[in-house]
XYZ file of N, CA and C in Angstrom:
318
model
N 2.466 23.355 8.897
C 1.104 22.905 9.135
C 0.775 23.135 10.609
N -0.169 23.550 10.934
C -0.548 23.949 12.311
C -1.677 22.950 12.625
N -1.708 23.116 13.851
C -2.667 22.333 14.602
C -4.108 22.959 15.385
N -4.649 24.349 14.433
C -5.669 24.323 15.026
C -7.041 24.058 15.284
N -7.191 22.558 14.476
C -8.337 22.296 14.454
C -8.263 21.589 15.866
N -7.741 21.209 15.940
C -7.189 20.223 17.265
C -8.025 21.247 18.619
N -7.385 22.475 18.733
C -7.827 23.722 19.499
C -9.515 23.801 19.601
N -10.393 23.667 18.024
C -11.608 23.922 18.276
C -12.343 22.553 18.681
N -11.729 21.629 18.804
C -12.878 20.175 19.517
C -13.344 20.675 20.979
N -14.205 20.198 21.145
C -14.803 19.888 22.303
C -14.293 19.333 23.798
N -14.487 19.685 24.791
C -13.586 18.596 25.852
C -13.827 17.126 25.354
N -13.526 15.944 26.447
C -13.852 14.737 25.885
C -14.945 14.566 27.075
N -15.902 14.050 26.519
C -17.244 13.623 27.617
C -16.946 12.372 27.706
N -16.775 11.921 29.058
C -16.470 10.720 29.696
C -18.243 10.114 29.674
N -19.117 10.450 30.101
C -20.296 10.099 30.604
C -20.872 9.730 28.839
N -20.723 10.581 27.816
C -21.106 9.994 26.684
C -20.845 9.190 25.685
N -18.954 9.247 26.157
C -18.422 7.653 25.661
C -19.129 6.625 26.242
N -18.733 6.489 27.943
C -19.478 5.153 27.976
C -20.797 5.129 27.694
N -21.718 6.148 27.438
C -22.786 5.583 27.248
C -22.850 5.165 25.623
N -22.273 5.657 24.766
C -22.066 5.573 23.527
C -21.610 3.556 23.680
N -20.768 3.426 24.291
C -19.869 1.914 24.604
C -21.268 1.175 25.160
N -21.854 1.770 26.017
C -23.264 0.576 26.331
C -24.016 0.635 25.339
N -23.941 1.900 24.879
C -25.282 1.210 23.460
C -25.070 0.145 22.595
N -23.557 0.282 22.466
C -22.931 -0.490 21.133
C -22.588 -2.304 21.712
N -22.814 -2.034 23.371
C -22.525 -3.690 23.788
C -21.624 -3.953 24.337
N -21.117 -3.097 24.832
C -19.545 -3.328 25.274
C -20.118 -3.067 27.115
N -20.554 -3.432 27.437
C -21.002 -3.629 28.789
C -19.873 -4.282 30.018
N -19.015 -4.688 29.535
C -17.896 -5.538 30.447
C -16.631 -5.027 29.921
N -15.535 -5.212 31.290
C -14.470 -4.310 31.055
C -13.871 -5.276 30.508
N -13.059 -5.306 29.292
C -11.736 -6.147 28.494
C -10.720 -6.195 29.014
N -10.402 -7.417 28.824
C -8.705 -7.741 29.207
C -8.187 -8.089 28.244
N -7.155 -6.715 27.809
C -5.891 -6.896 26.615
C -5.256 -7.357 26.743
N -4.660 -9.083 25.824
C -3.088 -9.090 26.442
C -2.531 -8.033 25.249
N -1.048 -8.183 25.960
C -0.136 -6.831 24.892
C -0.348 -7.132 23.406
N -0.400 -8.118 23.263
C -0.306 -8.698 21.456
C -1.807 -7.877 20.808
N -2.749 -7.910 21.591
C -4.022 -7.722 21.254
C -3.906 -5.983 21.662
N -3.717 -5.962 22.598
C -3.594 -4.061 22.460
C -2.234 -3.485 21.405
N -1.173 -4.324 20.736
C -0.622 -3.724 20.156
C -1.071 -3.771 18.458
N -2.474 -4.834 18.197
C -2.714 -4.940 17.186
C -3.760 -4.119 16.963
N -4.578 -3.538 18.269
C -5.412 -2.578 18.391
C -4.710 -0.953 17.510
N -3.353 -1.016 18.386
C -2.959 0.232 18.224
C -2.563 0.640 16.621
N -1.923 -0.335 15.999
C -1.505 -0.808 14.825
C -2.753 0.085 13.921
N -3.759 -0.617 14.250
C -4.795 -0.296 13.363
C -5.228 0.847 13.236
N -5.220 1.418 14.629
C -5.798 2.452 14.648
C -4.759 3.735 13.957
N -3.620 3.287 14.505
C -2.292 4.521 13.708
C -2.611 4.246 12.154
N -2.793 2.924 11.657
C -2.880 2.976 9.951
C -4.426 3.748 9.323
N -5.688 3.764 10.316
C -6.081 4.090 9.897
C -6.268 5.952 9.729
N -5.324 6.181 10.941
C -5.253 7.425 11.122
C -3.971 8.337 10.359
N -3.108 7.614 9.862
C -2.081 7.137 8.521
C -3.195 7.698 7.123
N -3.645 6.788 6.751
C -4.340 6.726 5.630
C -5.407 7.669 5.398
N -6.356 7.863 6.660
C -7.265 9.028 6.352
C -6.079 10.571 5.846
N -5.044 10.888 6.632
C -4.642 12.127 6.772
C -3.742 12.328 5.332
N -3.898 10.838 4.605
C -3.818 10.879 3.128
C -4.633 11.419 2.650
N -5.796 10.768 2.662
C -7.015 11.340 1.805
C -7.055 12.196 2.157
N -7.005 13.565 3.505
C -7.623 14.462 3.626
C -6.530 15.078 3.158
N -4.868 15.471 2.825
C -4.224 16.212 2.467
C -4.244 16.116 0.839
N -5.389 15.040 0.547
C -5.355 15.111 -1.330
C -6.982 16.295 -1.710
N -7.417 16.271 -0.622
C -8.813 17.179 -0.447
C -8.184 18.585 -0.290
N -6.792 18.929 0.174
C -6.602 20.155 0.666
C -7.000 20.925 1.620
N -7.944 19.925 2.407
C -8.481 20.217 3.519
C -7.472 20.923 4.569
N -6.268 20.595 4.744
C -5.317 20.933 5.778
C -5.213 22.582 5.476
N -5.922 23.642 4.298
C -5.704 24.565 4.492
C -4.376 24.965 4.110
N -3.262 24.464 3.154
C -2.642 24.829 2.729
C -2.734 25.455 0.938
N -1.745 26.020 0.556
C -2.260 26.001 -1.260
C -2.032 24.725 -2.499
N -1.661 23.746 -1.625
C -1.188 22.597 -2.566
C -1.841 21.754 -1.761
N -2.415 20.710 -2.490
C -3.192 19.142 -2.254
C -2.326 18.286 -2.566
N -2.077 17.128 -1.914
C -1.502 15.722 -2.848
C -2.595 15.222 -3.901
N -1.919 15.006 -4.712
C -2.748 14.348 -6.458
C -2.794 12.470 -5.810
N -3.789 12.257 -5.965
C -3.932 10.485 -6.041
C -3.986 10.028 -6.884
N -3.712 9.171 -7.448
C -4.307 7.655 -8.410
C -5.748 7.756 -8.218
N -6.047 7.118 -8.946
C -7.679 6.431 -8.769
C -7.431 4.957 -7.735
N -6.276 4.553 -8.322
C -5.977 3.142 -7.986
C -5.609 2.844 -6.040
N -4.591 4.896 -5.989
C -4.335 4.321 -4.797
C -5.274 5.491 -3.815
N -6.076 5.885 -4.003
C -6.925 6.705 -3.377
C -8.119 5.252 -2.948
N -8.841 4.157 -3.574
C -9.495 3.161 -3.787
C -8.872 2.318 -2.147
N -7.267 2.503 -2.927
C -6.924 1.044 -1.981
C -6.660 1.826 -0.095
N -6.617 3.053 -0.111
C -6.392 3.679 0.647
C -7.746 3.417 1.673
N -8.969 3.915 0.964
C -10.168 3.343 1.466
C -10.670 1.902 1.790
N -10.425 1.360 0.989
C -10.002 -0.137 1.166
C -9.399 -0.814 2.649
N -7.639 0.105 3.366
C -7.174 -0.322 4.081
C -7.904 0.302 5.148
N -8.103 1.552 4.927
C -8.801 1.688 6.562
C -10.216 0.608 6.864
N -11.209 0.345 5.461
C -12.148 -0.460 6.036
C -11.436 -1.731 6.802
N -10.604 -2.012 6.097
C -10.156 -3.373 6.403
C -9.364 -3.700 7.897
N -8.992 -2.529 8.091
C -8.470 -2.200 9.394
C -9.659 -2.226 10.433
N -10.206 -1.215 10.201
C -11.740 -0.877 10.858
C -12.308 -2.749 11.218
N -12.599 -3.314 10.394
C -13.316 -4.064 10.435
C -12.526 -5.423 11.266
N -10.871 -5.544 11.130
C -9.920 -6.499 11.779
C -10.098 -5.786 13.205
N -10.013 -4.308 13.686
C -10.219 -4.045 14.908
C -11.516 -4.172 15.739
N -12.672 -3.856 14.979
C -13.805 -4.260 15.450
C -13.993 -5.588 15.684
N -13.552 -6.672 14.696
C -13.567 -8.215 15.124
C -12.705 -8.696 16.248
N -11.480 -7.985 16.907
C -11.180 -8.272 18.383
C -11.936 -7.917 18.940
N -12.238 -5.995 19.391
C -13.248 -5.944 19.914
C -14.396 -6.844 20.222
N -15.057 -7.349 19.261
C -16.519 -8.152 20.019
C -16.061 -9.667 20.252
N -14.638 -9.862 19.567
C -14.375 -10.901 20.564
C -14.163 -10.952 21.977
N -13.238 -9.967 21.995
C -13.000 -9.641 23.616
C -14.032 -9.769 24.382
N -15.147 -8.489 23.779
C -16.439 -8.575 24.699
C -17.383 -9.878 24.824
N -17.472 -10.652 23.561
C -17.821 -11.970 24.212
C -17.147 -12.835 24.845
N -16.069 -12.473 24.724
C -14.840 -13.076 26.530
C -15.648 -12.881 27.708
N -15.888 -11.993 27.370
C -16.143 -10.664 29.159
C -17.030 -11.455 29.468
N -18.703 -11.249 28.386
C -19.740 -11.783 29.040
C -19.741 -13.267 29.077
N -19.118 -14.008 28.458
C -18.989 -15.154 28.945
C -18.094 -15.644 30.297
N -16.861 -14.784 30.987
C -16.545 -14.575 31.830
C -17.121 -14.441 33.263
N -18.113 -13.375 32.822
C -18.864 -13.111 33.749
C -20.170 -13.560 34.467
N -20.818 -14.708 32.724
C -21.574 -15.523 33.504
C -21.464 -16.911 34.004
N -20.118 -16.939 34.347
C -19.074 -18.200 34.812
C -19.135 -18.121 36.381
N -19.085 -16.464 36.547
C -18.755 -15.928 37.913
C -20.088 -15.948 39.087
């Protein structure tokens, strides 16, 4: 399996993340403790785990064989990344209502 989709992305735009991060509210810098950045990371590897399921049952990777799913576990597959998605986003705006409450302390 090769890696050249990886090759055709884009650089990474620093100036349109954060502005992407102010639209969404994230206006104040977070303080991770480790427990909270390692549950960040967690999530993000499972959800990046689980998509590269679904996409090797699509055949997307460009090989001549797909993985075959269940109905059952193709469902729950989608399932864990929302559920992930949605446990990481709920630190997230906790954190950030840390910040701004932090900050209007200061």
């Amino acid at each position: 399996m090769s890696n050249t989709n990886r090759d055709d992305r884009p650089p990474f735009d620093l100036h349109a993340a954060a502005h992407a991060n102010t639209t969404a509210g994230f206006t104040h810098s977070l303080r991770l403790q480790s427990h909270q950045a390692a549950h960040l990371a967690r999530s993000l590897r499972g959800i990046e785990a689980a998509a590269r399921v679904l996409v090797a049952e699509t055949g997307e990777d460009y090989s001549d064989t797909a993985l075959i799913l269940g109905d059952y576990l193709r469902s729950g597959l989608a399932e864990a990344i929302v559920t992930m998605s949605a446990n990481a986003g709920e630190l997230l705006d906790t954190l950030n209502d840390q910040a701004q409450a932090a900050s209007k302390r200061v």
